[in-house]
mmCIF file of C-alpha atoms and ligand atoms in Angstrom:
data_model
loop_
_atom_site.group_PDB
_atom_site.id
_atom_site.type_symbol
_atom_site.label_atom_id
_atom_site.label_comp_id
_atom_site.label_asym_id
_atom_site.label_seq_id
_atom_site.Cartn_x
_atom_site.Cartn_y
_atom_site.Cartn_z
ATOM 1 C CA MET A 1 -27.720 -1.064 -17.491
ATOM 2 C CA LEU A 2 -25.562 1.262 -15.405
ATOM 3 C CA THR A 3 -22.760 -0.313 -13.349
ATOM 4 C CA VAL A 4 -21.245 1.430 -10.328
ATOM 5 C CA ALA A 5 -17.913 0.395 -8.728
ATOM 6 C CA LEU A 6 -17.994 0.847 -4.962
ATOM 7 C CA PRO A 7 -14.931 0.914 -2.686
ATOM 8 C CA LYS A 8 -14.616 -1.509 0.223
ATOM 9 C CA GLY A 9 -13.633 0.145 3.508
ATOM 10 C CA GLU A 10 -14.012 3.662 4.899
ATOM 11 C CA LEU A 11 -15.993 5.157 1.996
ATOM 12 C CA LEU A 12 -18.468 2.301 1.527
ATOM 13 C CA GLN A 13 -21.179 3.274 3.987
ATOM 14 C CA ASN A 14 -21.438 6.905 2.863
ATOM 15 C CA SER A 15 -21.279 5.833 -0.790
ATOM 16 C CA ILE A 16 -24.194 3.440 -0.322
ATOM 17 C CA ARG A 17 -26.176 6.014 1.646
ATOM 18 C CA LEU A 18 -25.684 8.598 -1.107
ATOM 19 C CA LEU A 19 -26.700 6.199 -3.877
ATOM 20 C CA GLN A 20 -29.754 5.202 -1.841
ATOM 21 C CA SER A 21 -30.807 8.855 -1.737
ATOM 22 C CA VAL A 22 -31.049 8.836 -5.551
ATOM 23 C CA GLY A 23 -32.912 5.535 -5.673
ATOM 24 C CA LEU A 24 -30.071 3.032 -6.119
ATOM 25 C CA ASP A 25 -30.000 0.507 -3.294
ATOM 26 C CA PHE A 26 -26.757 -1.433 -2.822
ATOM 27 C CA SER A 27 -27.147 -1.771 0.954
ATOM 28 C CA ALA A 28 -26.760 -5.568 0.676
ATOM 29 C CA PHE A 29 -22.988 -4.843 0.441
ATOM 30 C CA LEU A 30 -23.111 -3.665 4.063
ATOM 31 C CA ASP A 31 -24.153 -7.125 5.253
ATOM 32 C CA SER A 32 -20.877 -8.572 6.518
ATOM 33 C CA LYS A 33 -22.161 -12.138 5.960
ATOM 34 C CA MET A 34 -22.814 -11.472 2.274
ATOM 35 C CA ARG A 35 -19.999 -12.571 -0.059
ATOM 36 C CA GLN A 36 -21.436 -11.546 -3.446
ATOM 37 C CA LEU A 37 -19.240 -9.016 -5.216
ATOM 38 C CA GLN A 38 -21.726 -8.029 -7.925
ATOM 39 C CA ILE A 39 -25.361 -7.254 -7.164
ATOM 40 C CA THR A 40 -28.292 -5.660 -8.944
ATOM 41 C CA ASP A 41 -30.095 -2.918 -7.060
ATOM 42 C CA ALA A 42 -33.652 -3.549 -5.917
ATOM 43 C CA SER A 43 -35.186 -1.431 -8.717
ATOM 44 C CA GLY A 44 -33.264 -3.417 -11.345
ATOM 45 C CA GLN A 45 -31.839 -0.148 -12.744
ATOM 46 C CA ALA A 46 -28.179 -0.667 -11.924
ATOM 47 C CA LYS A 47 -25.479 -3.126 -10.941
ATOM 48 C CA GLY A 48 -22.967 -2.596 -8.145
ATOM 49 C CA LEU A 49 -19.433 -4.003 -8.004
ATOM 50 C CA LEU A 50 -17.680 -4.226 -4.637
ATOM 51 C CA VAL A 51 -13.944 -3.743 -5.170
ATOM 52 C CA ARG A 52 -10.769 -2.659 -3.358
ATOM 53 C CA GLY A 53 -10.569 1.138 -3.365
ATOM 54 C CA GLN A 54 -7.504 1.256 -5.598
ATOM 55 C CA ASP A 55 -9.287 -0.929 -8.145
ATOM 56 C CA VAL A 56 -12.320 1.370 -8.532
ATOM 57 C CA PRO A 57 -10.616 3.541 -11.208
ATOM 58 C CA VAL A 58 -9.453 0.398 -13.012
ATOM 59 C CA TYR A 59 -13.023 -0.862 -13.538
ATOM 60 C CA VAL A 60 -14.107 2.624 -14.613
ATOM 61 C CA GLU A 61 -11.119 3.122 -16.921
ATOM 62 C CA TYR A 62 -11.839 -0.166 -18.688
ATOM 63 C CA GLY A 63 -15.543 0.691 -18.922
ATOM 64 C CA GLN A 64 -16.775 -2.304 -16.922
ATOM 65 C CA ALA A 65 -18.290 0.264 -14.562
ATOM 66 C CA GLN A 66 -19.648 3.523 -15.957
ATOM 67 C CA LEU A 67 -19.446 5.183 -12.537
ATOM 68 C CA GLY A 68 -17.255 4.741 -9.469
ATOM 69 C CA ILE A 69 -16.679 6.318 -6.084
ATOM 70 C CA ILE A 70 -13.138 6.744 -4.813
ATOM 71 C CA GLY A 71 -10.929 9.094 -2.790
ATOM 72 C CA TYR A 72 -9.092 11.916 -4.538
ATOM 73 C CA ASP A 73 -5.896 10.517 -2.953
ATOM 74 C CA VAL A 74 -6.156 7.394 -5.125
ATOM 75 C CA LEU A 75 -6.886 9.452 -8.266
ATOM 76 C CA ARG A 76 -3.904 11.670 -7.579
ATOM 77 C CA GLU A 77 -1.613 8.697 -7.034
ATOM 78 C CA LYS A 78 -2.734 6.593 -9.989
ATOM 79 C CA LYS A 79 -3.816 9.285 -12.479
ATOM 80 C CA PRO A 80 -6.339 7.036 -14.254
ATOM 81 C CA GLN A 81 -7.996 8.110 -17.525
ATOM 82 C CA VAL A 82 -11.420 8.772 -16.020
ATOM 83 C CA ALA A 83 -13.815 11.724 -15.883
ATOM 84 C CA HIS A 84 -13.869 13.519 -12.520
ATOM 85 C CA LEU A 85 -17.599 14.214 -12.158
ATOM 86 C CA VAL A 86 -18.545 15.288 -8.608
ATOM 87 C CA ASP A 87 -16.746 16.086 -5.351
ATOM 88 C CA LEU A 88 -18.956 14.125 -2.945
ATOM 89 C CA GLY A 89 -17.711 15.921 0.163
ATOM 90 C CA PHE A 90 -17.421 12.945 2.524
ATOM 91 C CA GLY A 91 -14.282 10.937 3.340
ATOM 92 C CA TYR A 92 -12.150 13.959 4.215
ATOM 93 C CA CYS A 93 -8.484 13.242 4.826
ATOM 94 C CA ARG A 94 -5.178 14.872 4.002
ATOM 95 C CA MET A 95 -1.862 13.675 2.624
ATOM 96 C CA SER A 96 0.887 14.651 5.005
ATOM 97 C CA VAL A 97 4.564 14.238 5.713
ATOM 98 C CA ALA A 98 5.066 12.981 9.270
ATOM 99 C CA VAL A 99 8.105 12.294 11.429
ATOM 100 C CA LYS A 100 8.772 11.110 14.983
ATOM 101 C CA ALA A 101 7.569 13.786 17.405
ATOM 102 C CA SER A 102 10.935 13.559 19.120
ATOM 103 C CA SER A 103 12.913 14.206 15.929
ATOM 104 C CA ALA A 104 14.602 17.508 15.019
ATOM 105 C CA TYR A 105 12.815 17.693 11.657
ATOM 106 C CA LYS A 106 10.359 20.588 11.726
ATOM 107 C CA SER A 107 9.935 20.849 7.968
ATOM 108 C CA PRO A 108 10.517 18.533 4.976
ATOM 109 C CA LEU A 109 13.459 20.817 4.117
ATOM 110 C CA ASP A 110 15.174 19.632 7.316
ATOM 111 C CA LEU A 111 15.233 15.998 6.151
ATOM 112 C CA PRO A 112 18.709 14.768 5.282
ATOM 113 C CA ALA A 113 19.671 14.461 1.614
ATOM 114 C CA HIS A 114 19.208 10.812 0.568
ATOM 115 C CA GLY A 115 17.087 10.218 3.662
ATOM 116 C CA ARG A 116 14.314 7.627 3.500
ATOM 117 C CA VAL A 117 10.579 8.176 3.280
ATOM 118 C CA ALA A 118 8.164 5.254 3.630
ATOM 119 C CA SER A 119 4.837 5.458 1.827
ATOM 120 C CA LYS A 120 1.916 3.647 0.238
ATOM 121 C CA TYR A 121 1.709 6.669 -2.092
ATOM 122 C CA VAL A 122 5.075 6.385 -3.818
ATOM 123 C CA ASN A 123 4.255 8.590 -6.836
ATOM 124 C CA CYS A 124 2.866 11.320 -4.667
ATOM 125 C CA ALA A 125 5.859 11.171 -2.294
ATOM 126 C CA ARG A 126 8.357 11.143 -5.173
ATOM 127 C CA GLU A 127 6.686 14.083 -6.941
ATOM 128 C CA TYR A 128 6.567 16.117 -3.748
ATOM 129 C CA PHE A 129 10.215 15.711 -2.809
ATOM 130 C CA HIS A 130 11.242 16.172 -6.425
ATOM 131 C CA SER A 131 9.381 19.514 -6.444
ATOM 132 C CA LEU A 132 11.457 20.546 -3.416
ATOM 133 C CA ASP A 133 14.623 19.303 -5.120
ATOM 134 C CA ILE A 134 15.368 17.071 -2.134
ATOM 135 C CA PRO A 135 16.874 13.718 -3.156
ATOM 136 C CA ILE A 136 15.296 11.008 -1.035
ATOM 137 C CA GLU A 137 14.815 7.250 -1.191
ATOM 138 C CA ILE A 138 11.178 6.152 -1.240
ATOM 139 C CA ILE A 139 10.444 2.901 0.589
ATOM 140 C CA PRO A 140 7.191 1.443 -0.793
ATOM 141 C CA LEU A 141 4.949 -0.185 1.846
ATOM 142 C CA TYR A 142 1.411 -1.586 1.713
ATOM 143 C CA GLY A 143 0.246 -0.444 5.156
ATOM 144 C CA SER A 144 1.182 0.481 8.741
ATOM 145 C CA VAL A 145 3.689 2.938 7.303
ATOM 146 C CA GLU A 146 3.947 4.636 10.703
ATOM 147 C CA LEU A 147 6.302 1.802 11.625
ATOM 148 C CA GLY A 148 8.898 3.259 9.221
ATOM 149 C CA PRO A 149 10.107 6.036 11.562
ATOM 150 C CA ILE A 150 9.274 4.028 14.713
ATOM 151 C CA THR A 151 11.616 1.213 13.724
ATOM 152 C CA GLY A 152 14.218 3.585 12.264
ATOM 153 C CA MET A 153 13.764 2.261 8.724
ATOM 154 C CA SER A 154 12.851 5.759 7.457
ATOM 155 C CA GLU A 155 13.152 9.340 8.653
ATOM 156 C CA ALA A 156 9.633 10.232 7.533
ATOM 157 C CA ILE A 157 6.407 8.978 5.992
ATOM 158 C CA VAL A 158 4.007 10.366 3.414
ATOM 159 C CA ASP A 159 0.575 9.116 4.377
ATOM 160 C CA ILE A 160 -3.110 9.809 4.783
ATOM 161 C CA VAL A 161 -4.207 11.478 8.000
ATOM 162 C CA SER A 162 -7.874 11.439 8.872
ATOM 163 C CA THR A 163 -8.546 11.817 12.605
ATOM 164 C CA GLY A 164 -4.832 12.007 13.417
ATOM 165 C CA ARG A 165 -5.153 9.240 16.020
ATOM 166 C CA THR A 166 -2.803 6.802 14.312
ATOM 167 C CA LEU A 167 -0.007 9.391 14.236
ATOM 168 C CA GLN A 168 -0.666 10.437 17.810
ATOM 169 C CA GLU A 169 -0.788 6.912 19.213
ATOM 170 C CA ASN A 170 2.482 6.105 17.471
ATOM 171 C CA GLY A 171 4.394 9.201 18.579
ATOM 172 C CA LEU A 172 4.485 10.875 15.158
ATOM 173 C CA ILE A 173 3.603 14.436 14.083
ATOM 174 C CA GLU A 174 2.732 16.047 10.754
ATOM 175 C CA ILE A 175 5.262 18.556 9.483
ATOM 176 C CA THR A 176 3.420 19.521 6.312
ATOM 177 C CA THR A 177 0.272 18.785 4.312
ATOM 178 C CA LEU A 178 0.592 18.029 0.596
ATOM 179 C CA TYR A 179 -3.121 18.182 -0.265
ATOM 180 C CA GLU A 180 -6.602 17.454 1.057
ATOM 181 C CA SER A 181 -8.805 14.665 -0.229
ATOM 182 C CA THR A 182 -12.509 13.775 -0.325
ATOM 183 C CA ALA A 183 -14.526 11.089 -2.110
ATOM 184 C CA ARG A 184 -15.133 11.705 -5.816
ATOM 185 C CA LEU A 185 -17.638 10.401 -8.340
ATOM 186 C CA ILE A 186 -15.733 9.313 -11.429
ATOM 187 C CA GLY A 187 -17.018 8.152 -14.794
ATOM 188 C CA HIS A 188 -15.937 6.285 -17.913
ATOM 189 C CA PRO A 189 -15.402 9.163 -20.384
ATOM 190 C CA LEU A 190 -16.903 7.509 -23.488
ATOM 191 C CA SER A 191 -19.921 6.150 -21.581
ATOM 192 C CA TYR A 192 -20.492 9.619 -20.186
ATOM 193 C CA ARG A 193 -20.414 11.117 -23.673
ATOM 194 C CA LEU A 194 -22.860 8.454 -24.910
ATOM 195 C CA ASN A 195 -25.013 8.727 -21.776
ATOM 196 C CA THR A 196 -24.879 4.954 -21.281
ATOM 197 C CA GLY A 197 -27.531 3.656 -18.875
ATOM 198 C CA ASN A 198 -28.913 7.207 -18.636
ATOM 199 C CA MET A 199 -25.943 8.095 -16.469
ATOM 200 C CA HIS A 200 -26.341 11.870 -16.942
ATOM 201 C CA GLN A 201 -29.560 11.723 -14.947
ATOM 202 C CA VAL A 202 -27.952 9.742 -12.128
ATOM 203 C CA VAL A 203 -24.923 12.069 -12.030
ATOM 204 C CA GLU A 204 -27.176 15.128 -11.955
ATOM 205 C CA LYS A 205 -29.286 13.677 -9.118
ATOM 206 C CA LEU A 206 -26.107 12.889 -7.154
ATOM 207 C CA ARG A 207 -24.770 16.396 -7.778
ATOM 208 C CA GLN A 208 -28.016 17.901 -6.472
ATOM 209 C CA GLU A 209 -28.070 15.613 -3.442
ATOM 210 C CA VAL A 210 -24.478 16.563 -2.562
ATOM 211 C CA SER A 211 -25.192 20.290 -2.942
ATOM 212 C CA LEU A 212 -28.212 19.930 -0.620
ATOM 213 C CA ILE A 213 -26.077 18.136 2.000
ATOM 214 C CA ALA A 214 -23.431 20.873 1.737
ATOM 215 C CA VAL A 215 -25.952 23.676 2.506
HETATM 216 C C1 PRP B 1 -4.828 4.860 7.000
HETATM 217 C C2 PRP B 1 -3.557 5.654 6.954
HETATM 218 C C3 PRP B 1 -3.208 5.822 8.405
HETATM 219 C C4 PRP B 1 -4.581 5.892 9.063
HETATM 220 C C5 PRP B 1 -4.918 7.319 9.367
HETATM 221 O O1 PRP B 1 -4.489 3.535 7.209
HETATM 222 O O2 PRP B 1 -2.550 4.992 6.204
HETATM 223 O O3 PRP B 1 -2.481 4.720 8.888
HETATM 224 O O4 PRP B 1 -5.538 5.380 8.123
HETATM 225 O O5 PRP B 1 -6.177 7.430 9.979
HETATM 226 P P1 PRP B 1 -6.363 8.311 11.299
HETATM 227 O O6 PRP B 1 -5.688 9.634 11.053
HETATM 228 O O7 PRP B 1 -7.860 8.444 11.431
HETATM 229 O O8 PRP B 1 -5.761 7.583 12.446
HETATM 230 P P2 PRP B 1 -5.489 2.324 6.987
HETATM 231 O O9 PRP B 1 -6.550 2.357 8.038
HETATM 232 O O10 PRP B 1 -5.969 2.374 5.598
HETATM 233 O O11 PRP B 1 -4.572 1.061 7.280
HETATM 234 P P3 PRP B 1 -3.184 0.617 6.666
HETATM 235 O O12 PRP B 1 -2.124 1.466 7.299
HETATM 236 O O13 PRP B 1 -3.047 -0.809 7.033
HETATM 237 O O14 PRP B 1 -3.271 0.860 5.180
#
């Protein structure tokens, strides 16, 4: 049987809607009173696992899920050994460097040498500043990174921007974008090669559904 790892949070609703369109119904995960983390879809064809977004590639990498849905931002940060199968189009956001709107920094190149940058995406932040040859200290945080510059703990942040409201409401502005991100369908490479649980058919149906939505 095919197992699909689904991310809690922002991407869940669209992920479930998309899977429903190809006949896999995991809508029970949208019931906030439901506490089950593994369910079988109504047709009995597939199992769904409800996991933290960052853990989706872990289940797929270890082959406990043959398919998973997760943001490109997480794939870029963690670089898991998984097959990147389909760009699903939803969940758009971008990875940006942001500073206090009142600061003099107009570009990452203006940041002081050995300045501090707070981020949940430490690898991404480190790689970016390394590529610019700017020595900086990365401060790893788990959330609310906007508080870094607000409190004076860091000069800048590297973080996800979606609507831009969080930056705006906290007096921060983007000074550059590192990359753009959308939700991706990922697969366990060996299972994909072996077509476990007839996953080629499901992937192809999802690819077609996404291309129809994009038209
Ligand atoms: C993410 C991100 C920003 C916010 C951006 O945080 O880290 O804080 O969303 O969204 P916006 O541009 O639409 O305002 P998340 O909601 O995951 O919370 P966290 O900071 O606690 O991780």
